[in-house]
Coordinates of N, CA and C in Angstrom, one line a residue:
Chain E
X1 N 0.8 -1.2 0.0 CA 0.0 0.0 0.0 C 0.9 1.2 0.0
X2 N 0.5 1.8 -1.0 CA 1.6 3.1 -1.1 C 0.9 4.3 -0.7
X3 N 0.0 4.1 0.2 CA -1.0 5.8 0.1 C -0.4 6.1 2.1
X4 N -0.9 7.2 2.2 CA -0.7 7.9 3.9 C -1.4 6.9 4.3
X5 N -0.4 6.3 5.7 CA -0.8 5.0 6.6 C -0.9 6.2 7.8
X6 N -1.5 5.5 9.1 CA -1.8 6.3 10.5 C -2.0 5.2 11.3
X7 N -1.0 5.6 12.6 CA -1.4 4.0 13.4 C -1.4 5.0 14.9
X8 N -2.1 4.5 16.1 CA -3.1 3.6 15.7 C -4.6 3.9 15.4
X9 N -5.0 2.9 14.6 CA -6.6 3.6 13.7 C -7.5 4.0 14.9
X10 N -7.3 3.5 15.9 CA -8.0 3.7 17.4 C -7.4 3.7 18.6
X11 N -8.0 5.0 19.4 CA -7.0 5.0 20.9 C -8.1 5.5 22.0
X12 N -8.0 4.8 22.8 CA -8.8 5.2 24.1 C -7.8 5.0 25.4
X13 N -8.0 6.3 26.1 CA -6.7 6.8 27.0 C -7.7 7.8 28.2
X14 N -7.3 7.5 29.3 CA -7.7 8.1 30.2 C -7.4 9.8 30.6
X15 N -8.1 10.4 30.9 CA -7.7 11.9 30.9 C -6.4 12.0 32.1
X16 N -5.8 12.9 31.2 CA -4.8 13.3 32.1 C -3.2 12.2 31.5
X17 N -3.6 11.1 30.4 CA -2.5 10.5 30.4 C -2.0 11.6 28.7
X18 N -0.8 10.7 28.7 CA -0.4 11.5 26.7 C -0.6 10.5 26.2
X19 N -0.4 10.8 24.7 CA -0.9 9.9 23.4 C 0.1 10.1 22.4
X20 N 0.5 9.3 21.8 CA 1.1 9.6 20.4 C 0.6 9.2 19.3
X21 N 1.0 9.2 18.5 CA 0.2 9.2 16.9 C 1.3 8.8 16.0
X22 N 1.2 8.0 15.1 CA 2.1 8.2 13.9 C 1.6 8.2 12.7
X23 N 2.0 9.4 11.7 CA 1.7 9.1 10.5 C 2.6 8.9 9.3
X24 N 2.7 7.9 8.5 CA 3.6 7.8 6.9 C 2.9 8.2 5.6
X25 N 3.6 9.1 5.5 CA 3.3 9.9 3.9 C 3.6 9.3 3.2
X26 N 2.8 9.6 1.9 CA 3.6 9.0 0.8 C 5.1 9.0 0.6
X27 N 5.9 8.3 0.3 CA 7.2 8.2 0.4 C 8.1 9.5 -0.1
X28 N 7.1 10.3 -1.6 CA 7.9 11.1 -2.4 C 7.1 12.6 -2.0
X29 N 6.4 13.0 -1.1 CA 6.0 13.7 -0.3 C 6.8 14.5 0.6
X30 N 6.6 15.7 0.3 CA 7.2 16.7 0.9 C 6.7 17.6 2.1
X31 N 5.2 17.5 1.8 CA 4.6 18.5 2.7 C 3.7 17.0 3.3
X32 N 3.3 17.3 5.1 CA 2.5 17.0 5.8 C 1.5 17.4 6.2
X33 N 0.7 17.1 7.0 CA -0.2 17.8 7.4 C -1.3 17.3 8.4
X34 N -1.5 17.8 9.3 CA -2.1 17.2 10.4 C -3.9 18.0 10.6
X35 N -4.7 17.1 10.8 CA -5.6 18.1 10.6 C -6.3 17.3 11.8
X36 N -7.8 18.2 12.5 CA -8.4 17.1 13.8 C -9.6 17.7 13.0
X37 N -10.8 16.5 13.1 CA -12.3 16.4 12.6 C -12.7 15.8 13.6
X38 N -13.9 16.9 14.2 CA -15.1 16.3 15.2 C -16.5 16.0 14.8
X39 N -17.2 14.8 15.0 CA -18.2 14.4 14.3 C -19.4 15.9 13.6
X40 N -19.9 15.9 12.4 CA -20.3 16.6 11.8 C -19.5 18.1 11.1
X41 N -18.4 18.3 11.7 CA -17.6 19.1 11.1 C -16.6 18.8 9.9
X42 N -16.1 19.6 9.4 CA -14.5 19.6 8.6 C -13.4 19.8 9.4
X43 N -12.6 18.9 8.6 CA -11.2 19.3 9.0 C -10.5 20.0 9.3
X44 N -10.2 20.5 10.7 CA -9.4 21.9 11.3 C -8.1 21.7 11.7
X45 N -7.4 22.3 10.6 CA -6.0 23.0 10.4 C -5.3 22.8 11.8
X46 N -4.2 21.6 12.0 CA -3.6 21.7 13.1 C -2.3 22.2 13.1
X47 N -1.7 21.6 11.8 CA -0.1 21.9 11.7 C 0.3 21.3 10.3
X48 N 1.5 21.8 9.7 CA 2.3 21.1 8.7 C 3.6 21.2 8.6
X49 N 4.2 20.7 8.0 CA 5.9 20.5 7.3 C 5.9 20.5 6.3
X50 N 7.3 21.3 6.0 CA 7.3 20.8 4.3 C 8.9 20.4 4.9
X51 N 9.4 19.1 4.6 CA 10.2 17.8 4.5 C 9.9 18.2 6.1
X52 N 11.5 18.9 6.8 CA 11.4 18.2 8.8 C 10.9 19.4 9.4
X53 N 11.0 20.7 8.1 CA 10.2 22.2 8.9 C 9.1 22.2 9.0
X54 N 8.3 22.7 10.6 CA 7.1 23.2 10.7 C 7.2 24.2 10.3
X55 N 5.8 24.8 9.3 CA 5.6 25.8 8.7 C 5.2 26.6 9.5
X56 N 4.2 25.8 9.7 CA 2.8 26.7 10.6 C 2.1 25.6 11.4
X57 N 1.8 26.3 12.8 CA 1.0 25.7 13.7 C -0.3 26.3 13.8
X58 N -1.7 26.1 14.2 CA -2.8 26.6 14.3 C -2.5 27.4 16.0
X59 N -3.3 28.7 15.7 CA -3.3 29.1 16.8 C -4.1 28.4 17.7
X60 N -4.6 27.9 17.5 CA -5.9 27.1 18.5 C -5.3 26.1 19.1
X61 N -4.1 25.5 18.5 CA -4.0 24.3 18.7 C -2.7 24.9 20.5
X62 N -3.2 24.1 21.5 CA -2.4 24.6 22.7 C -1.3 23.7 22.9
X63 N -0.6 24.2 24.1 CA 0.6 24.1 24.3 C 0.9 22.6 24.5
X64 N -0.5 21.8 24.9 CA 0.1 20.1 25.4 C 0.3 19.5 23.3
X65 N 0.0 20.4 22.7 CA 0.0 19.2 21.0 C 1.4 19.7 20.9
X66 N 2.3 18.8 20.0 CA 3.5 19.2 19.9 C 3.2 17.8 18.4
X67 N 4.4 18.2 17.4 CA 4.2 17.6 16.4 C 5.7 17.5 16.0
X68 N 5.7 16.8 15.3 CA 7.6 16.0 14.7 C 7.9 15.8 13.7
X69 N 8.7 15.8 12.7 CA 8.8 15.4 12.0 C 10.6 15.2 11.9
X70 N 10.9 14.3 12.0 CA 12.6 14.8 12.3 C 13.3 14.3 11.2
X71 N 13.1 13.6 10.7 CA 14.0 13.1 9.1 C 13.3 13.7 8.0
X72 N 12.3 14.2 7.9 CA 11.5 14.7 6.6 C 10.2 13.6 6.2
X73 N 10.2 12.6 7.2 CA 9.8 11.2 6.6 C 8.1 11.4 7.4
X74 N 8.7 10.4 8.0 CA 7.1 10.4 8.9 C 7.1 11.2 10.1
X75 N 6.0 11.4 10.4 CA 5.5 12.5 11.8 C 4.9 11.9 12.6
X76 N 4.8 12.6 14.0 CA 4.4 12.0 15.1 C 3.5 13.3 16.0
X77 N 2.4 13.4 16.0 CA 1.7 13.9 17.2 C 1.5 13.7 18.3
X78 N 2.4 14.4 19.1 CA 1.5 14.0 20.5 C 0.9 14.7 21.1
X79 N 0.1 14.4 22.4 CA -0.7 15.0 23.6 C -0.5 14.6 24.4
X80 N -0.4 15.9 25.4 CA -0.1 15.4 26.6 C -1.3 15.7 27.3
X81 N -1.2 15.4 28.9 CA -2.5 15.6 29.9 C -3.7 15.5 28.9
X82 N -4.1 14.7 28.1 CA -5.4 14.5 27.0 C -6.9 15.6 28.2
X83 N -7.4 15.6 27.6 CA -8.5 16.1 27.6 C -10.0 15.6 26.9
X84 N -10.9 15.4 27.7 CA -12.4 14.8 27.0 C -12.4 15.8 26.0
X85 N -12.2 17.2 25.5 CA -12.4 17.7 24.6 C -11.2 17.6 23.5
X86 N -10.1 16.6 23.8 CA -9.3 16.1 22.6 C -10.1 15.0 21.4
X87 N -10.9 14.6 22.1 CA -11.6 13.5 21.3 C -12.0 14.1 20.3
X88 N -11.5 13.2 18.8 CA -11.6 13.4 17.8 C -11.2 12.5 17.1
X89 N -11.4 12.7 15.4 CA -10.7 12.0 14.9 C -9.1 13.4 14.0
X90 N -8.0 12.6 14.6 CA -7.3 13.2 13.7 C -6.3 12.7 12.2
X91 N -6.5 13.4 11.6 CA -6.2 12.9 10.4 C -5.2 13.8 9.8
X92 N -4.1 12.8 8.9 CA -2.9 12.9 8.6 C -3.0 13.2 7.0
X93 N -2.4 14.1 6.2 CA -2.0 14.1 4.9 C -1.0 14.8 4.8
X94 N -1.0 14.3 3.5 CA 0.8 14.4 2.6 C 0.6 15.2 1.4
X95 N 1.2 15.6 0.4 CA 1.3 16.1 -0.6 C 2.4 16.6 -1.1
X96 N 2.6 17.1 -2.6 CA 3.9 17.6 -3.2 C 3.7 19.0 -3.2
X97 N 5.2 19.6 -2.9 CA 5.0 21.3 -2.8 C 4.8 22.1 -3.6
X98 N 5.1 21.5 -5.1 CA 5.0 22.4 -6.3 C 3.7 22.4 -6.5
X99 N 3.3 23.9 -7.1 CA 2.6 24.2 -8.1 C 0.8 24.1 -7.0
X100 N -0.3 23.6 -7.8 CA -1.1 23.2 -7.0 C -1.2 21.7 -6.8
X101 N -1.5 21.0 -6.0 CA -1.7 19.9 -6.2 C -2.9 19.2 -5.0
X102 N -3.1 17.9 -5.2 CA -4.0 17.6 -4.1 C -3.0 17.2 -2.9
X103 N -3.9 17.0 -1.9 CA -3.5 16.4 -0.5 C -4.2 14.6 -0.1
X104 N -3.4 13.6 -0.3 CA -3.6 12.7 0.1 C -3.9 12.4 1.0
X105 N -5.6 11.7 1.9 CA -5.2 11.8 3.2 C -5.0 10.2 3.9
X106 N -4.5 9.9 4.9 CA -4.6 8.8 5.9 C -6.3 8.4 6.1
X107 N -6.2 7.3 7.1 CA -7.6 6.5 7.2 C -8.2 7.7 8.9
X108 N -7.1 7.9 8.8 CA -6.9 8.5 10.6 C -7.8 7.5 12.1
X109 N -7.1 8.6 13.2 CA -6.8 7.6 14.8 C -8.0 8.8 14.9
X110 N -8.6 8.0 15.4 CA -9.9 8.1 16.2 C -9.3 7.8 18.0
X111 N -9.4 9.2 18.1 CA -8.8 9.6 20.1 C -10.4 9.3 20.8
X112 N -10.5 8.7 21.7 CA -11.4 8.9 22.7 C -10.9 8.7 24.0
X113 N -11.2 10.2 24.6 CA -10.1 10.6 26.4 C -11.7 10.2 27.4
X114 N -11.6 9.0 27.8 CA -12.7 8.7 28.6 C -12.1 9.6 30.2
Chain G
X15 N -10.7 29.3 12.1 CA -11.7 29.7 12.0 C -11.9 28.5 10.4
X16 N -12.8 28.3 9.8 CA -12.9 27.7 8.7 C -12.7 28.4 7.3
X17 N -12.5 28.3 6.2 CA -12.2 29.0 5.5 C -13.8 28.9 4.6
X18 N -14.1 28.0 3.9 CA -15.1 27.6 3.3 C -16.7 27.0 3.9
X19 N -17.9 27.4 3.6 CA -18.8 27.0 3.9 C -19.7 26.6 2.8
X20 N -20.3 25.5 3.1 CA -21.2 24.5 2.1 C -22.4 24.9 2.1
X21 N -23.4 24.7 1.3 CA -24.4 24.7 1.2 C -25.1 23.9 0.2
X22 N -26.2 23.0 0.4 CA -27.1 22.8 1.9 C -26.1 22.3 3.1
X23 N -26.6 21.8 4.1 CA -25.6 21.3 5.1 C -25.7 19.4 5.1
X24 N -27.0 19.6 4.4 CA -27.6 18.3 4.2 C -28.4 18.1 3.0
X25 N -28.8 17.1 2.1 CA -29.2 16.5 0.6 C -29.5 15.1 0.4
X26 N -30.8 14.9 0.4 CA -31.2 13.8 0.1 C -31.9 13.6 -1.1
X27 N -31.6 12.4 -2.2 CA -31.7 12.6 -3.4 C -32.0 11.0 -3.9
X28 N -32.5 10.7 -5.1 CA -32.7 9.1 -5.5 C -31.8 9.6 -6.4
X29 N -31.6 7.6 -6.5 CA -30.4 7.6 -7.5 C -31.0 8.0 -9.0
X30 N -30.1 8.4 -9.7 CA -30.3 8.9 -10.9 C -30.5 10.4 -10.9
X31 N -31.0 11.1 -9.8 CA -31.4 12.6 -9.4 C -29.7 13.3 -9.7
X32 N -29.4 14.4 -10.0 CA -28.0 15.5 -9.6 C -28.3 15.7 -8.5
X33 N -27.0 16.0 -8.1 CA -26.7 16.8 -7.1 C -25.9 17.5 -6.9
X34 N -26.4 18.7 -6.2 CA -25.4 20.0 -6.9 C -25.5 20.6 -5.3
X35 N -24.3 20.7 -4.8 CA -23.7 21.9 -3.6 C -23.1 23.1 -4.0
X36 N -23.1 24.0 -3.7 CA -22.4 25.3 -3.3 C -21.2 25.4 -2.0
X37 N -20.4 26.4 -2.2 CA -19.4 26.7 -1.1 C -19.2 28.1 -1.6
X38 N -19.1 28.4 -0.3 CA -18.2 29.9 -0.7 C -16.8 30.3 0.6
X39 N -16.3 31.1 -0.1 CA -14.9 31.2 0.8 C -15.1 32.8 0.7
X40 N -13.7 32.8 1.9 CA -13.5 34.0 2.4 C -12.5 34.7 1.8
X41 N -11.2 34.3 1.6 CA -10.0 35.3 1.4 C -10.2 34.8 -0.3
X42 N -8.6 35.3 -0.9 CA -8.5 34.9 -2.6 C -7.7 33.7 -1.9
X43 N -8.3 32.8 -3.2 CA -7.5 31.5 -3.3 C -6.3 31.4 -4.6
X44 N -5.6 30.1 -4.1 CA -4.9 29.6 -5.0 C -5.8 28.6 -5.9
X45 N -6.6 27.6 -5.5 CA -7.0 27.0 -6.0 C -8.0 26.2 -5.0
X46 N -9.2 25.8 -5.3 CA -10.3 25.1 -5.0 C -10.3 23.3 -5.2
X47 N -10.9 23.0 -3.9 CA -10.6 21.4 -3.9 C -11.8 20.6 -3.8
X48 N -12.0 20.0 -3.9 CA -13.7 19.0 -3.2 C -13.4 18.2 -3.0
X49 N -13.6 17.0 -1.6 CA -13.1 15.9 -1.5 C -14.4 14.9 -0.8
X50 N -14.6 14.2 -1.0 CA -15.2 13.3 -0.5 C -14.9 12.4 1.0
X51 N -16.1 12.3 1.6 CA -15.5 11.4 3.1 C -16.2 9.9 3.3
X52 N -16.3 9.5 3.2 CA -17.2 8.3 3.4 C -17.6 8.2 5.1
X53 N -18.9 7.9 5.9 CA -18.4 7.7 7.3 C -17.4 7.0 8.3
X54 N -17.5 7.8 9.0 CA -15.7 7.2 10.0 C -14.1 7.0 9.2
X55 N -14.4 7.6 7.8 CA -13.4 7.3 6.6 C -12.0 8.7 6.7
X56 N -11.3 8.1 5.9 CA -10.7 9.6 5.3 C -11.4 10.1 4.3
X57 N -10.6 11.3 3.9 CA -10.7 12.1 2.8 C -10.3 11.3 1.3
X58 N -11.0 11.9 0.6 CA -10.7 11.3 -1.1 C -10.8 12.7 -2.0
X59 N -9.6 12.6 -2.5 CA -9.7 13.9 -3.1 C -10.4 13.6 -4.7
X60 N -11.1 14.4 -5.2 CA -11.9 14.2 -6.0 C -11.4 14.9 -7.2
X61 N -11.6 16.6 -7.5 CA -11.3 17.6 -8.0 C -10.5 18.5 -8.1
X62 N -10.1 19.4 -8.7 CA -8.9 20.6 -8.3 C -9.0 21.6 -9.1
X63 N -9.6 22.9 -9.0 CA -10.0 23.6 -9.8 C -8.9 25.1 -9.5
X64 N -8.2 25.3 -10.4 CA -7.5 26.7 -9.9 C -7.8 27.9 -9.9
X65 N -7.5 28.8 -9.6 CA -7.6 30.1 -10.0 C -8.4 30.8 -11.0
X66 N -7.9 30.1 -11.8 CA -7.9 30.9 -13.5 C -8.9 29.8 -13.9
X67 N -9.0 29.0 -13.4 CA -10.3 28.3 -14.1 C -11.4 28.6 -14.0
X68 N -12.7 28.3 -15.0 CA -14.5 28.5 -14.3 C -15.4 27.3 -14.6
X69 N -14.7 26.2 -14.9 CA -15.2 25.1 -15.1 C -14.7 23.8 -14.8
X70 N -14.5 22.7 -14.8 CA -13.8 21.4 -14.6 C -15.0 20.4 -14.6
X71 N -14.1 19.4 -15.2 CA -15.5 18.3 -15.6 C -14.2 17.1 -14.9
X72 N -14.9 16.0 -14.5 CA -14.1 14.8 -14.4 C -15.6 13.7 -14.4
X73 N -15.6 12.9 -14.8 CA -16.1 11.9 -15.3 C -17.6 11.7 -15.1
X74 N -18.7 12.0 -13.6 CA -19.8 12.4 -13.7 C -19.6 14.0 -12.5
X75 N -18.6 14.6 -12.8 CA -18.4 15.4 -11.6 C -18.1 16.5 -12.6
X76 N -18.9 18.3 -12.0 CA -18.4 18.6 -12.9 C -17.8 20.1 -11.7
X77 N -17.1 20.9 -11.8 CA -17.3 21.8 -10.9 C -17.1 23.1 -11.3
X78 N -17.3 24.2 -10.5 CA -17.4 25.5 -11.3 C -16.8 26.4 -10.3
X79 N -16.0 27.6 -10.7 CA -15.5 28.2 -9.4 C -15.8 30.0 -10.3
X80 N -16.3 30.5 -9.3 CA -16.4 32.0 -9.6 C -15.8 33.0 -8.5
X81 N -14.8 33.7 -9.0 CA -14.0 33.9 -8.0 C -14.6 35.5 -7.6
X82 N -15.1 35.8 -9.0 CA -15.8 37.1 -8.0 C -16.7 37.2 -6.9
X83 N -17.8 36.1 -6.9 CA -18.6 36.1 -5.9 C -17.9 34.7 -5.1
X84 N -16.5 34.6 -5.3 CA -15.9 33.5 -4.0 C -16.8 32.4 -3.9
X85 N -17.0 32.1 -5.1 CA -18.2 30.8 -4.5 C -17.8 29.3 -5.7
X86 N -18.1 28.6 -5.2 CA -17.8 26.9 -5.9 C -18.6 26.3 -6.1
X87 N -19.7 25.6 -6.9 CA -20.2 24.6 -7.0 C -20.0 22.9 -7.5
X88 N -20.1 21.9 -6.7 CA -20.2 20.9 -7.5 C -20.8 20.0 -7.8
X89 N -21.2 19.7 -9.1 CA -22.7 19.4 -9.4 C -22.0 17.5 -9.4
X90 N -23.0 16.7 -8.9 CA -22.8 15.2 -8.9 C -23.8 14.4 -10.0
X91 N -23.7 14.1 -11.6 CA -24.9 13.7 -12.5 C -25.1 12.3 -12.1
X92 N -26.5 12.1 -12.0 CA -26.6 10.9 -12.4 C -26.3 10.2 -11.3
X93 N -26.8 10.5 -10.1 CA -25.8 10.2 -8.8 C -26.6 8.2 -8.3
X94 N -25.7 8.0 -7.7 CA -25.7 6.4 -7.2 C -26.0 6.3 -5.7
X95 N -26.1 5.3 -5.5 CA -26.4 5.0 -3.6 C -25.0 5.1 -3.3
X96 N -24.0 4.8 -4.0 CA -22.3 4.6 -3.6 C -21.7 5.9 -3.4
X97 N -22.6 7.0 -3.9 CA -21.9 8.8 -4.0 C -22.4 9.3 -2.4
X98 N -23.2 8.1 -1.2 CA -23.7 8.6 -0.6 C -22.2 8.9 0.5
X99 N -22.3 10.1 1.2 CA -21.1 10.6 1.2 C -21.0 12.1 1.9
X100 N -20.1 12.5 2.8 CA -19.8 13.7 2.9 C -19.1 14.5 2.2
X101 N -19.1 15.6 1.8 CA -18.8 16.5 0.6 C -18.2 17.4 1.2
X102 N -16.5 18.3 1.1 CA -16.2 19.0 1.3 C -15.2 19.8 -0.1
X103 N -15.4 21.1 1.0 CA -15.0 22.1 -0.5 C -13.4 22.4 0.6
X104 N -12.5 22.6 -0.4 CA -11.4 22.9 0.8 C -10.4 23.9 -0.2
X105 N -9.8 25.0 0.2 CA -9.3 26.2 -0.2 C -7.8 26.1 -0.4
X106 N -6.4 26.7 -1.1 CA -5.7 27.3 -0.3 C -5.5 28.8 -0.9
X107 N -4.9 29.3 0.1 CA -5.2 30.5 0.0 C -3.9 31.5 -0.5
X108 N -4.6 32.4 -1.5 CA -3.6 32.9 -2.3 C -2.3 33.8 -1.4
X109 N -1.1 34.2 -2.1 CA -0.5 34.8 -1.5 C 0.7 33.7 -1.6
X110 N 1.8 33.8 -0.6 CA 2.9 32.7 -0.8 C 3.3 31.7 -0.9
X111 N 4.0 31.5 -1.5 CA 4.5 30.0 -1.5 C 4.1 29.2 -0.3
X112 N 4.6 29.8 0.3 CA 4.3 29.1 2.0 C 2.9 28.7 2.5
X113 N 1.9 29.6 1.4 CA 0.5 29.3 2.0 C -0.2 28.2 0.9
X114 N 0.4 27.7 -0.1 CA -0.4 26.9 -1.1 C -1.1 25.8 -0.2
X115 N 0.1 25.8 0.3 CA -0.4 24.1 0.7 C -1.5 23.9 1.9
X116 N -1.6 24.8 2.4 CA -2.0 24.7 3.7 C -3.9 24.6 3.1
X117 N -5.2 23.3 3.5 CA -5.7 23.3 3.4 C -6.7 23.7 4.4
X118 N -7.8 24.5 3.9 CA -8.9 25.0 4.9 C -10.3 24.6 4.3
X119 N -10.8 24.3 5.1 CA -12.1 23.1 4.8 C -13.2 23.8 5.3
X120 N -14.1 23.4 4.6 CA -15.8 24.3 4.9 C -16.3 22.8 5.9
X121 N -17.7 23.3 6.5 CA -18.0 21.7 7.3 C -18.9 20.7 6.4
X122 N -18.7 21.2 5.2 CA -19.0 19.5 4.4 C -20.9 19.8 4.2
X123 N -21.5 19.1 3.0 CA -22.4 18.4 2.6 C -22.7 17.1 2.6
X124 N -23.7 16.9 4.1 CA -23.4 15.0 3.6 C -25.0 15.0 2.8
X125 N -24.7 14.2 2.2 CA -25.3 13.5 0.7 C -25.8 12.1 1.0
X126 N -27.5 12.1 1.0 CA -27.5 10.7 1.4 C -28.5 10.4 -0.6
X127 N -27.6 9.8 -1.2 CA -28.9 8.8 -2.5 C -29.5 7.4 -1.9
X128 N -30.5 7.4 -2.3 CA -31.6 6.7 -2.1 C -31.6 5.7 -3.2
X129 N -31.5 4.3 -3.0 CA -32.1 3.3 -4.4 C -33.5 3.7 -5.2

């Protein structure tokens, strides 16, 4: 399977612990992209890379999210002290930086902070 | 904040009926996207309409972008029980290099066809 993978597809974590995330981009992908979707909504803008630079972080997104990308390759989201209002599904994509192009996304990790 | 908003928020339709949404956005774009969700699913990108475009056709999909009134439609012909689906319109926003990429999403049309 050559498309954005995301493990794990599911996580349930007690409030107050951290979580991590991993997602693999398409191999020849340059830009990342992390996005969180709550039931009935779109996808809200968390953070990206283009190869190991964050570009841009969302203002919204607070000080426990921190995001990685350290070889250019795959990235890693975490949270810390989770929150019942982290629950979400968040979802990973990749893309190339030239010109316009689409954004590939992952199946994404479904967080539930009981 | 979201960049794009859908309209209807909801569409129920039999198969063989079109289906056609609206979006409209806020700032100038680079280029206009629609992607499809299936439930509990990812995204599937469908479309990609730029700038300078005012039309795009892809196989029963056709879409339209008018940048003076900031607004996008995508018409679905001929639609199936399989197109049943959430619908998003997603932006990036003109200006630098640095901002192509970055995608902003309206909250979607879900789309139910009916046998």
């Amino acid at each position: 399977d050559t498309g954005v993978s995301q493990d794990p597809r599911h996580k349930i974590t007690k409030r107050g612990q951290n979580v991590t995330f991993r997602c693999d981009p398409i191999s020849e992908h340059n830009r990342l992209y992390w996005y969180r979707q709550t039931l009935g909504q779109g996808p809200e803008f968390l953070t990206y890379f283009q190869n190991e630079a964050q570009l841009e972080k969302s203002r919204l997104l607070s000080d426990r999210f921190s995001a990685e990308r350290p070889k250019g390759s795959f990235s890693t989201l975490e949270i810390q002290r989770t929150e019942q209002g982290d629950s979400a599904m968040y979802l990973c994509a990749s893309s190339l930086v030239k010109g316009a192009t689409e954004a590939f996304f992952g199946q994404g990790t479904r967080l539930t902070v009981v | 904040s979201q960049q794009g908003e859908e309209d209807p928020q909801a569409l129920s339709i039999q198969e063989g009926e079109n289906a056609t949404m609206n979006c409209s956005y806020k700032t100038s774009i680079n280029n206009l996207q629609w992607y499809r969700q299936n439930s509990g699913r990812g995204l599937v990108h469908l479309i990609l309409i730029r700038s300078n475009e005012r039309e795009k056709h892809s196989g029963r999909l056709r879409v339209t972008l008018d940048t003076s009134k900031k607004s996008s439609s995508l018409l679905i012909t001929a639609s199936r029980a399989a197109d049943t689906a959430s619908y998003f319109c997603a932006s990036t926003r003109g200006g630098t290099t640095d901002s192509w990429g970055k995608l902003q999403f309206g909250a979607g049309t879900q789309v139910v066809v009916t046998p």
